[in-house]
mmCIF file of C-alpha atoms in Angstrom:
data_model
loop_
_atom_site.group_PDB
_atom_site.id
_atom_site.type_symbol
_atom_site.label_atom_id
_atom_site.label_comp_id
_atom_site.label_asym_id
_atom_site.label_seq_id
_atom_site.Cartn_x
_atom_site.Cartn_y
_atom_site.Cartn_z
ATOM 1 C CA MET A 41 62.543 138.586 68.788
ATOM 2 C CA THR A 42 64.782 140.073 71.461
ATOM 3 C CA ALA A 43 65.172 136.686 73.191
ATOM 4 C CA LEU A 44 65.900 135.060 69.811
ATOM 5 C CA LEU A 45 68.572 137.634 69.041
ATOM 6 C CA ALA A 46 70.159 136.944 72.435
ATOM 7 C CA THR A 47 70.147 133.224 71.543
ATOM 8 C CA LEU A 48 71.758 134.007 68.225
ATOM 9 C CA ALA A 49 74.499 135.877 70.058
ATOM 10 C CA ALA A 50 75.094 133.115 72.592
ATOM 11 C CA LYS A 51 74.897 130.067 70.320
ATOM 12 C CA ARG A 52 75.364 131.239 66.738
ATOM 13 C CA ASP A 53 72.093 129.463 66.132
ATOM 14 C CA ARG A 54 71.162 129.291 62.435
ATOM 15 C CA ALA A 55 67.537 128.375 63.139
ATOM 16 C CA ALA A 56 67.217 131.522 65.270
ATOM 17 C CA PHE A 57 68.836 133.500 62.480
ATOM 18 C CA GLU A 58 66.280 132.266 59.942
ATOM 19 C CA ILE A 59 63.371 133.366 62.129
ATOM 20 C CA LEU A 60 64.988 136.762 62.706
ATOM 21 C CA PHE A 61 65.636 137.120 58.981
ATOM 22 C CA VAL A 62 62.040 136.332 58.060
ATOM 23 C CA HIS A 63 60.836 138.908 60.581
ATOM 24 C CA PHE A 64 63.322 141.733 60.101
ATOM 25 C CA ALA A 65 64.633 141.605 56.526
ATOM 26 C CA PRO A 66 61.263 142.647 54.979
ATOM 27 C CA ARG A 67 60.943 145.484 57.512
ATOM 28 C CA VAL A 68 64.456 146.719 56.825
ATOM 29 C CA LYS A 69 63.706 146.608 53.105
ATOM 30 C CA SER A 70 60.536 148.610 53.694
ATOM 31 C CA TYR A 71 62.473 151.202 55.734
ATOM 32 C CA LEU A 72 65.082 151.558 52.976
ATOM 33 C CA LEU A 73 62.437 151.863 50.268
ATOM 34 C CA ARG A 74 60.742 154.649 52.216
ATOM 35 C CA LEU A 75 64.076 156.430 52.332
ATOM 36 C CA GLY A 76 64.231 156.352 48.557
ATOM 37 C CA ALA A 77 66.439 153.335 47.847
ATOM 38 C CA SER A 78 65.697 151.403 44.632
ATOM 39 C CA ALA A 79 64.105 147.968 45.076
ATOM 40 C CA ALA A 80 67.361 146.241 44.104
ATOM 41 C CA LEU A 81 69.486 148.307 46.481
ATOM 42 C CA ALA A 82 66.964 147.945 49.317
ATOM 43 C CA ASP A 83 67.059 144.174 48.788
ATOM 44 C CA ASP A 84 70.873 144.087 48.825
ATOM 45 C CA LEU A 85 71.153 146.297 51.888
ATOM 46 C CA ALA A 86 68.467 144.358 53.773
ATOM 47 C CA GLN A 87 70.550 141.209 53.194
ATOM 48 C CA GLU A 88 73.673 143.076 54.242
ATOM 49 C CA ALA A 89 71.896 144.224 57.425
ATOM 50 C CA MET A 90 71.058 140.619 58.274
ATOM 51 C CA LEU A 91 74.696 139.589 57.757
ATOM 52 C CA THR A 92 75.745 142.438 60.051
ATOM 53 C CA MET A 93 73.212 141.241 62.627
ATOM 54 C CA TRP A 94 74.853 137.785 62.521
ATOM 55 C CA ARG A 95 78.363 139.168 62.611
ATOM 56 C CA LYS A 96 77.805 141.617 65.471
ATOM 57 C CA ALA A 97 75.345 139.567 67.514
ATOM 58 C CA GLU A 98 77.805 139.431 70.444
ATOM 59 C CA LEU A 99 77.543 143.205 70.767
ATOM 60 C CA PHE A 100 73.763 143.061 71.255
ATOM 61 C CA ASP A 101 72.758 143.791 74.858
ATOM 62 C CA PRO A 102 69.088 142.934 75.488
ATOM 63 C CA ALA A 103 69.109 145.111 78.631
ATOM 64 C CA LYS A 104 69.858 148.217 76.582
ATOM 65 C CA ALA A 105 67.849 147.826 73.402
ATOM 66 C CA SER A 106 65.127 145.679 71.920
ATOM 67 C CA ALA A 107 65.967 143.609 68.844
ATOM 68 C CA SER A 108 64.010 145.978 66.595
ATOM 69 C CA THR A 109 65.890 149.006 67.974
ATOM 70 C CA TRP A 110 69.223 147.310 67.414
ATOM 71 C CA VAL A 111 68.320 146.224 63.874
ATOM 72 C CA PHE A 112 67.098 149.765 63.180
ATOM 73 C CA THR A 113 70.534 151.167 64.091
ATOM 74 C CA ILE A 114 72.234 148.612 61.814
ATOM 75 C CA ALA A 115 69.948 149.514 58.891
ATOM 76 C CA ARG A 116 70.385 153.248 59.531
ATOM 77 C CA ASN A 117 74.170 153.028 59.551
ATOM 78 C CA LEU A 118 74.369 150.794 56.483
ATOM 79 C CA ARG A 119 72.183 153.220 54.588
ATOM 80 C CA ILE A 120 74.300 156.243 55.532
ATOM 81 C CA ASP A 121 77.394 154.350 54.473
ATOM 82 C CA ALA A 122 76.024 152.921 51.209
ATOM 83 C CA ILE A 123 73.672 155.632 49.954
ATOM 84 C CA ARG A 124 74.974 158.839 51.449
ATOM 85 C CA ARG A 125 78.576 157.623 51.208
ATOM 86 C CA GLU A 126 79.410 159.189 54.518
ATOM 87 C CA ARG A 127 80.781 157.765 57.695
ATOM 88 C CA ARG A 128 78.488 157.514 60.669
ATOM 89 C CA PRO A 129 80.520 158.833 63.625
ATOM 90 C CA GLU A 130 79.615 156.978 66.834
ATOM 91 C CA PHE A 131 81.050 156.883 70.338
ATOM 92 C CA ASP A 132 82.998 153.794 71.413
ATOM 93 C CA PRO A 133 82.162 152.501 74.921
ATOM 94 C CA ASN A 134 85.561 150.723 74.983
ATOM 95 C CA ASP A 135 87.505 153.928 74.368
ATOM 96 C CA PRO A 136 89.646 154.990 77.372
ATOM 97 C CA ALA A 137 88.380 158.573 76.946
ATOM 98 C CA PHE A 138 84.730 157.458 77.083
ATOM 99 C CA VAL A 139 82.946 158.765 80.195
ATOM 100 C CA PRO A 140 80.772 155.960 81.646
ATOM 101 C CA ASP A 141 77.618 156.490 83.683
ATOM 102 C CA ASP A 142 78.310 157.360 87.312
ATOM 103 C CA GLU A 143 75.530 155.088 88.429
ATOM 104 C CA PRO A 144 75.094 152.576 85.643
ATOM 105 C CA GLN A 145 72.306 150.725 87.434
ATOM 106 C CA ALA A 146 70.248 153.767 88.325
ATOM 107 C CA ASP A 147 70.915 155.684 85.161
ATOM 108 C CA ALA A 148 70.967 153.093 82.398
ATOM 109 C CA ARG A 149 67.925 152.809 80.241
ATOM 110 C CA MET A 150 66.506 149.363 80.821
ATOM 111 C CA VAL A 151 64.322 147.852 78.156
ATOM 112 C CA ARG A 152 61.012 146.832 79.596
ATOM 113 C CA GLU A 153 58.221 144.558 78.520
ATOM 114 C CA GLY A 154 55.886 145.965 75.881
ATOM 115 C CA GLU A 155 58.071 148.958 75.129
ATOM 116 C CA ASP A 156 57.814 148.720 71.336
ATOM 117 C CA ALA A 157 54.026 148.562 71.502
ATOM 118 C CA ARG A 158 53.839 151.536 73.880
ATOM 119 C CA LEU A 159 56.144 153.536 71.645
ATOM 120 C CA ARG A 160 54.140 152.704 68.526
ATOM 121 C CA ALA A 161 50.967 153.778 70.302
ATOM 122 C CA ALA A 162 52.638 157.020 71.395
ATOM 123 C CA LEU A 163 53.837 157.710 67.857
ATOM 124 C CA THR A 164 50.322 157.295 66.462
ATOM 125 C CA LYS A 165 49.068 159.810 69.031
ATOM 126 C CA LEU A 166 51.466 162.563 68.010
ATOM 127 C CA SER A 167 49.848 165.693 66.646
ATOM 128 C CA ALA A 168 49.876 165.911 62.855
ATOM 129 C CA ASP A 169 52.541 168.637 63.083
ATOM 130 C CA GLN A 170 54.790 166.524 65.283
ATOM 131 C CA ALA A 171 54.224 163.362 63.246
ATOM 132 C CA GLN A 172 55.220 165.197 60.091
ATOM 133 C CA VAL A 173 58.610 166.343 61.420
ATOM 134 C CA ILE A 174 59.288 162.895 62.934
ATOM 135 C CA GLN A 175 58.432 161.363 59.582
ATOM 136 C CA MET A 176 60.769 163.761 57.793
ATOM 137 C CA SER A 177 63.571 163.009 60.257
ATOM 138 C CA PHE A 178 63.306 159.218 60.118
ATOM 139 C CA PHE A 179 62.187 158.708 56.539
ATOM 140 C CA SER A 180 63.614 161.582 54.550
ATOM 141 C CA GLU A 181 66.691 162.078 56.732
ATOM 142 C CA LYS A 182 66.305 165.796 56.376
ATOM 143 C CA PRO A 183 68.204 168.170 58.645
ATOM 144 C CA HIS A 184 66.179 170.747 60.561
ATOM 145 C CA SER A 185 67.092 173.582 58.236
ATOM 146 C CA GLN A 186 65.811 171.663 55.214
ATOM 147 C CA ILE A 187 62.606 170.587 56.959
ATOM 148 C CA ALA A 188 62.009 174.214 57.886
ATOM 149 C CA ARG A 189 62.548 175.372 54.300
ATOM 150 C CA GLU A 190 60.285 172.723 52.818
ATOM 151 C CA LEU A 191 57.488 173.398 55.282
ATOM 152 C CA GLY A 192 57.964 177.156 55.078
ATOM 153 C CA LEU A 193 58.370 177.315 58.845
ATOM 154 C CA PRO A 194 60.852 179.106 61.083
ATOM 155 C CA LEU A 195 63.680 176.821 62.196
ATOM 156 C CA GLY A 196 62.633 177.332 65.827
ATOM 157 C CA THR A 197 59.154 175.949 65.105
ATOM 158 C CA VAL A 198 60.580 172.765 63.585
ATOM 159 C CA LYS A 199 62.874 172.330 66.560
ATOM 160 C CA SER A 200 60.130 172.833 69.106
ATOM 161 C CA ARG A 201 57.886 170.308 67.319
ATOM 162 C CA LEU A 202 60.695 167.748 67.399
ATOM 163 C CA ARG A 203 61.329 168.517 71.064
ATOM 164 C CA LEU A 204 57.652 167.953 71.880
ATOM 165 C CA ALA A 205 57.657 164.693 69.929
ATOM 166 C CA MET A 206 60.765 163.594 71.822
ATOM 167 C CA ALA A 207 59.013 164.397 75.117
ATOM 168 C CA ARG A 208 56.165 162.078 74.074
ATOM 169 C CA ILE A 209 58.673 159.348 73.243
ATOM 170 C CA LYS A 210 60.338 159.736 76.641
ATOM 171 C CA GLY A 211 56.914 159.664 78.260
ATOM 172 C CA ALA A 212 56.013 156.399 76.522
ATOM 173 C CA LEU A 213 59.233 154.856 77.790
ATOM 174 C CA GLY A 214 58.123 155.614 81.328
ATOM 175 C CA GLY A 215 59.351 158.241 83.735
ATOM 176 C CA GLU A 216 60.716 156.220 86.636
ATOM 177 C CA ALA A 217 63.279 153.533 86.024
ATOM 178 C CA MET B 222 83.253 166.585 85.048
ATOM 179 C CA THR B 223 79.894 168.262 85.051
ATOM 180 C CA ILE B 224 78.490 169.149 81.681
ATOM 181 C CA LEU B 225 76.174 172.155 81.811
ATOM 182 C CA HIS B 226 75.434 172.776 78.131
ATOM 183 C CA HIS B 227 73.827 170.000 76.101
ATOM 184 C CA PRO B 228 72.468 169.667 72.581
ATOM 185 C CA GLY B 229 68.680 170.019 72.472
ATOM 186 C CA ASP B 230 66.588 166.870 72.349
ATOM 187 C CA GLU B 231 65.621 167.716 68.770
ATOM 188 C CA LEU B 232 69.260 167.442 67.658
ATOM 189 C CA LEU B 233 69.751 164.161 69.498
ATOM 190 C CA LEU B 234 66.580 162.836 67.876
ATOM 191 C CA SER B 235 67.867 163.779 64.416
ATOM 192 C CA TYR B 236 71.207 162.118 65.166
ATOM 193 C CA ALA B 237 69.381 158.948 66.240
ATOM 194 C CA ALA B 238 67.221 159.064 63.107
ATOM 195 C CA GLY B 239 70.320 159.289 60.920
ATOM 196 C CA ALA B 240 69.270 162.717 59.665
ATOM 197 C CA THR B 241 72.285 164.757 60.788
ATOM 198 C CA ASP B 242 75.157 165.107 58.360
ATOM 199 C CA GLU B 243 78.632 163.782 59.069
ATOM 200 C CA ALA B 244 80.068 167.041 60.455
ATOM 201 C CA MET B 245 77.160 167.490 62.852
ATOM 202 C CA SER B 246 77.177 163.801 63.755
ATOM 203 C CA LEU B 247 80.878 164.021 64.638
ATOM 204 C CA VAL B 248 80.311 166.878 67.106
ATOM 205 C CA LEU B 249 77.279 165.149 68.627
ATOM 206 C CA ALA B 250 78.932 161.706 68.855
ATOM 207 C CA THR B 251 82.008 163.233 70.517
ATOM 208 C CA HIS B 252 79.753 164.988 73.032
ATOM 209 C CA LEU B 253 77.923 161.689 73.592
ATOM 210 C CA ALA B 254 81.222 159.976 74.455
ATOM 211 C CA LEU B 255 81.474 162.438 77.366
ATOM 212 C CA CYS B 256 77.791 162.683 78.338
ATOM 213 C CA PRO B 257 75.781 159.723 79.746
ATOM 214 C CA GLN B 258 72.647 161.891 80.008
ATOM 215 C CA CYS B 259 72.502 162.616 76.273
ATOM 216 C CA ARG B 260 73.373 158.991 75.439
ATOM 217 C CA ARG B 261 70.176 158.054 77.226
ATOM 218 C CA THR B 262 68.117 160.440 75.104
ATOM 219 C CA VAL B 263 69.674 159.028 71.921
ATOM 220 C CA ALA B 264 68.863 155.491 73.109
ATOM 221 C CA GLU B 265 65.244 156.582 73.631
ATOM 222 C CA ALA B 266 65.030 158.098 70.166
ATOM 223 C CA GLU B 267 66.573 154.949 68.677
ATOM 224 C CA ALA B 268 63.882 152.936 70.473
ATOM 225 C CA ALA B 269 61.358 155.072 68.591
ATOM 226 C CA GLY B 270 63.202 154.163 65.381
ATOM 227 C CA GLY B 271 62.935 150.497 66.360
ATOM 228 C CA ALA B 272 59.216 150.839 67.013
ATOM 229 C CA ILE B 273 58.739 152.504 63.630
ATOM 230 C CA LEU B 274 60.717 149.723 61.920
ATOM 231 C CA GLU B 275 58.706 147.082 63.772
ATOM 232 C CA GLY B 276 55.418 148.638 62.738
ATOM 233 C CA ASP B 277 56.382 149.066 59.109
ATOM 234 C CA ARG B 278 54.588 147.202 56.365
ATOM 235 C CA PRO B 279 56.987 144.361 55.469
ATOM 236 C CA VAL B 280 58.169 144.151 51.853
ATOM 237 C CA LEU B 281 59.249 140.666 50.783
ATOM 238 C CA LEU B 282 62.796 140.196 49.624
ATOM 239 C CA SER B 283 63.658 138.728 46.265
ATOM 240 C CA ASP B 284 63.490 134.947 45.856
ATOM 241 C CA GLY B 285 66.490 133.170 47.259
ATOM 242 C CA ALA B 286 67.570 136.080 49.483
ATOM 243 C CA LEU B 287 67.470 133.992 52.657
ATOM 244 C CA GLN B 288 69.428 131.130 51.042
ATOM 245 C CA SER B 289 71.946 133.579 49.706
ATOM 246 C CA VAL B 290 72.507 135.137 53.113
ATOM 247 C CA LEU B 291 72.636 131.731 54.839
ATOM 248 C CA SER B 292 75.353 130.635 52.432
ATOM 249 C CA ARG B 293 77.374 133.711 53.333
ATOM 250 C CA LEU B 294 77.118 133.382 57.122
ATOM 251 C CA ASP B 295 80.266 131.307 57.431
ATOM 252 C CA THR B 296 82.320 133.799 55.506
ATOM 253 C CA ALA B 297 81.135 136.758 57.556
ATOM 254 C CA PRO B 298 83.899 137.839 59.947
ATOM 255 C CA THR B 299 82.704 138.168 63.525
ATOM 256 C CA ALA B 300 82.896 141.386 65.475
ATOM 257 C CA LYS B 301 86.197 142.199 67.058
ATOM 258 C CA SER B 302 86.537 144.660 69.902
ATOM 259 C CA ALA B 303 90.102 145.568 70.795
ATOM 260 C CA ALA B 304 90.143 148.406 73.281
ATOM 261 C CA PRO B 305 92.960 150.907 72.734
ATOM 262 C CA LEU B 306 95.169 151.608 75.728
ATOM 263 C CA GLY B 307 96.319 154.943 77.059
ATOM 264 C CA ALA B 308 94.927 158.270 78.177
ATOM 265 C CA PHE B 309 93.463 160.571 75.541
ATOM 266 C CA THR B 310 91.944 164.039 75.535
ATOM 267 C CA ALA B 311 90.114 163.475 72.259
ATOM 268 C CA PRO B 312 87.513 160.703 72.639
ATOM 269 C CA GLU B 313 86.303 158.518 69.806
ATOM 270 C CA PRO B 314 84.968 159.101 67.223
ATOM 271 C CA LEU B 315 86.981 162.335 67.014
ATOM 272 C CA ARG B 316 90.359 160.655 67.555
ATOM 273 C CA SER B 317 89.971 158.514 64.448
ATOM 274 C CA TYR B 318 89.253 161.627 62.399
ATOM 275 C CA LEU B 319 92.385 163.290 63.817
ATOM 276 C CA GLY B 320 94.533 160.200 63.392
ATOM 277 C CA GLY B 321 95.765 160.734 66.953
ATOM 278 C CA ASP B 322 95.155 162.760 70.094
ATOM 279 C CA LEU B 323 94.832 166.554 70.315
ATOM 280 C CA ASP B 324 98.560 167.010 71.012
ATOM 281 C CA SER B 325 99.398 165.611 67.571
ATOM 282 C CA VAL B 326 97.277 168.166 65.665
ATOM 283 C CA LYS B 327 99.162 170.346 63.160
ATOM 284 C CA TRP B 328 97.667 173.807 63.700
ATOM 285 C CA THR B 329 97.532 176.757 61.352
ATOM 286 C CA ASN B 330 98.185 180.013 63.169
ATOM 287 C CA LEU B 331 95.518 182.469 62.078
ATOM 288 C CA ALA B 332 96.139 185.598 64.154
ATOM 289 C CA GLY B 333 95.881 186.917 67.697
ATOM 290 C CA GLY B 334 96.476 183.626 69.486
ATOM 291 C CA ILE B 335 93.929 181.734 67.397
ATOM 292 C CA TYR B 336 94.828 178.452 65.675
ATOM 293 C CA PHE B 337 92.793 176.469 63.209
ATOM 294 C CA LYS B 338 92.647 172.899 61.926
ATOM 295 C CA PRO B 339 90.183 171.942 59.175
ATOM 296 C CA LEU B 340 89.014 168.319 59.378
ATOM 297 C CA PHE B 341 86.689 167.720 56.443
ATOM 298 C CA GLN B 342 83.952 169.158 54.299
ATOM 299 C CA ARG B 343 80.866 167.314 53.013
ATOM 300 C CA GLY B 344 78.704 169.431 50.800
ATOM 301 C CA LYS B 345 78.502 172.775 52.530
ATOM 302 C CA SER B 346 79.017 171.377 55.983
ATOM 303 C CA ARG B 347 82.468 171.829 57.473
ATOM 304 C CA SER B 348 84.166 170.264 60.445
ATOM 305 C CA TYR B 349 87.141 171.924 62.134
ATOM 306 C CA LEU B 350 89.046 172.501 65.367
ATOM 307 C CA ILE B 351 89.893 175.903 66.837
ATOM 308 C CA ARG B 352 92.521 176.477 69.510
ATOM 309 C CA SER B 353 92.587 179.757 71.360
ATOM 310 C CA LYS B 354 95.193 181.001 73.818
ATOM 311 C CA ALA B 355 93.892 182.084 77.236
ATOM 312 C CA GLY B 356 92.315 185.519 77.129
ATOM 313 C CA CYS B 357 92.148 185.570 73.339
ATOM 314 C CA GLY B 358 88.873 186.170 71.629
ATOM 315 C CA VAL B 359 87.537 185.937 68.145
ATOM 316 C CA GLY B 360 85.533 189.158 68.051
ATOM 317 C CA TRP B 361 81.837 189.705 67.700
ATOM 318 C CA HIS B 362 80.190 187.456 65.177
ATOM 319 C CA THR B 363 76.855 186.091 64.147
ATOM 320 C CA HIS B 364 76.252 182.802 62.452
ATOM 321 C CA HIS B 365 75.152 182.230 58.921
ATOM 322 C CA GLY B 366 73.793 178.752 59.408
ATOM 323 C CA GLU B 367 73.418 176.153 62.072
ATOM 324 C CA GLU B 368 76.626 175.771 64.023
ATOM 325 C CA LEU B 369 77.744 173.549 66.864
ATOM 326 C CA THR B 370 80.771 174.018 69.103
ATOM 327 C CA LEU B 371 82.021 171.370 71.527
ATOM 328 C CA CYS B 372 84.601 172.367 74.120
ATOM 329 C CA LEU B 373 87.358 169.738 74.443
ATOM 330 C CA ALA B 374 89.998 171.489 76.564
ATOM 331 C CA GLY B 375 90.235 174.677 78.582
ATOM 332 C CA GLY B 376 87.136 176.812 78.510
ATOM 333 C CA TYR B 377 85.554 179.897 76.987
ATOM 334 C CA THR B 378 82.941 182.415 77.964
ATOM 335 C CA ASP B 379 80.491 184.459 75.949
ATOM 336 C CA GLU B 380 77.246 186.326 76.553
ATOM 337 C CA THR B 381 75.365 183.040 76.947
ATOM 338 C CA GLY B 382 77.583 181.467 79.584
ATOM 339 C CA GLN B 383 80.769 179.609 80.353
ATOM 340 C CA TYR B 384 81.748 176.503 78.416
ATOM 341 C CA ALA B 385 84.163 173.801 79.628
ATOM 342 C CA ARG B 386 85.143 170.308 78.464
ATOM 343 C CA GLY B 387 82.108 168.410 77.236
ATOM 344 C CA ASP B 388 79.874 171.475 76.938
ATOM 345 C CA LEU B 389 78.155 171.889 73.602
ATOM 346 C CA GLN B 390 76.957 175.218 72.253
ATOM 347 C CA SER B 391 74.385 175.336 69.492
ATOM 348 C CA THR B 392 74.103 178.674 67.729
ATOM 349 C CA THR B 393 71.656 179.879 65.151
ATOM 350 C CA PRO B 394 71.816 182.888 62.829
ATOM 351 C CA ASP B 395 70.077 185.201 65.291
ATOM 352 C CA ILE B 396 72.787 184.943 67.934
ATOM 353 C CA LEU B 397 75.468 187.604 68.150
ATOM 354 C CA HIS B 398 78.248 186.684 70.512
ATOM 355 C CA ARG B 399 81.887 187.194 71.359
ATOM 356 C CA PRO B 400 83.550 184.133 72.902
ATOM 357 C CA VAL B 401 86.798 184.641 74.834
ATOM 358 C CA ALA B 402 89.054 181.806 75.995
ATOM 359 C CA ASP B 403 89.230 181.472 79.772
ATOM 360 C CA GLU B 404 92.475 181.849 81.718
ATOM 361 C CA GLY B 405 94.535 178.693 82.140
ATOM 362 C CA GLU B 406 95.233 176.136 79.449
ATOM 363 C CA ASP B 407 94.506 176.782 75.775
ATOM 364 C CA CYS B 408 90.894 176.371 74.807
ATOM 365 C CA ILE B 409 90.286 173.775 72.078
ATOM 366 C CA VAL B 410 86.894 173.312 70.462
ATOM 367 C CA LEU B 411 85.506 170.994 67.807
ATOM 368 C CA ALA B 412 83.050 172.857 65.626
ATOM 369 C CA MET B 413 80.854 172.365 62.601
ATOM 370 C CA SER B 414 79.206 174.904 60.410
ATOM 371 C CA ASP B 415 76.314 174.253 58.107
ATOM 372 C CA ALA B 416 76.277 177.420 56.089
ATOM 373 C CA ARG B 417 74.168 176.220 53.205
ATOM 374 C CA LEU B 418 73.046 178.979 50.809
ATOM 375 C CA LYS B 419 75.095 181.663 52.524
ATOM 376 C CA PHE B 420 78.701 180.761 51.784
ATOM 377 C CA SER B 421 80.349 180.036 48.505
ATOM 378 C CA SER B 422 83.707 181.464 49.483
ATOM 379 C CA PRO B 423 86.801 179.454 50.409
ATOM 380 C CA ILE B 424 87.286 178.139 53.885
ATOM 381 C CA VAL B 425 89.482 181.023 54.973
ATOM 382 C CA ALA B 426 86.635 183.408 54.285
ATOM 383 C CA LEU B 427 84.320 181.189 56.261
ATOM 384 C CA ILE B 428 86.664 181.231 59.214
ATOM 385 C CA GLY B 429 87.180 184.942 58.781
ATOM 386 C CA ARG B 430 83.461 185.450 59.041
ATOM 387 C CA TRP B 431 83.260 183.081 61.965
ATOM 388 C CA PHE B 432 85.854 185.171 63.724
ATOM 389 C CA GLY B 433 84.423 188.475 62.619
ATOM 390 C CA PHE B 434 87.631 189.416 60.775
#
């Protein structure tokens, strides 16, 4: 999918777009449904996400993110905009005040073969406690304070579970570059 | 520029998941503009989001969705990326919220060399800037909710350490501290306060409590 998305960016290839749509649109819809969108809204936003993918394809950098990661960020931002009616503040790498990596080659996160599969495996191996707070972060978009209240846990416990989960994610992405 | 104080990985994960509110996201995104190390962590958490999306059970779209989108492709404007020119102290995304750089901010003088600029409020979460003259402090205070402070100019020091441009301080209700602006240029910070449940008073009261007035 990542190679197809790169093709889409380079050639504005409609055939590539159709394959990407068939793969990603139903997953984006599923993600939005899990976050509580109605079926009609999830359908509309999934279509909107695919249009955004087409429109912004030039900005996709296969060295920095897999296609599924990039589509995830599109879906996430559309949802915040459409459902939460908030802006999603993000840094702008083209901004003169942006501080680039000192050693872009050594420091940049490079996407490697099989990363999605390794991450999925790592996520299934999280402890039940860690999986729950990850779930609540990605699929209920709850801030830490709210997760803590709902689980009846101290805020510090929620944070440390998320930190441990994040360590597992980093581990799955491989230590050495 | 060496950044010593970073948001915890759990905050960066929540930002990547889309779970942080706009005020918190603004502080984190502005820190990210200055901090390659934390950008990497966010990219890793977003990769987890991608893996979750990829592994999700697909739900078919309504009939004709693909045709409908295909027919709209030609009308979709393509991405434009015009880089602004100039030197700025406030990085994006903060600058867009300010409508200009830090030197164009219209400050409200509170007292004792402390200036204030509210940015926005969403629900109970507030975003604001504080400017403090060198040597001025805001008194002892604790925090009533989750609060983040990002140093943009000058520096300040409290019981937990010294904070300079790019440093982010995350405080929770159990922390009692007394920040004082360092000597030299005015200290300017971008802050957010998520004081759910605790505050129903107007913003002045919030700031008063923040400052221990």
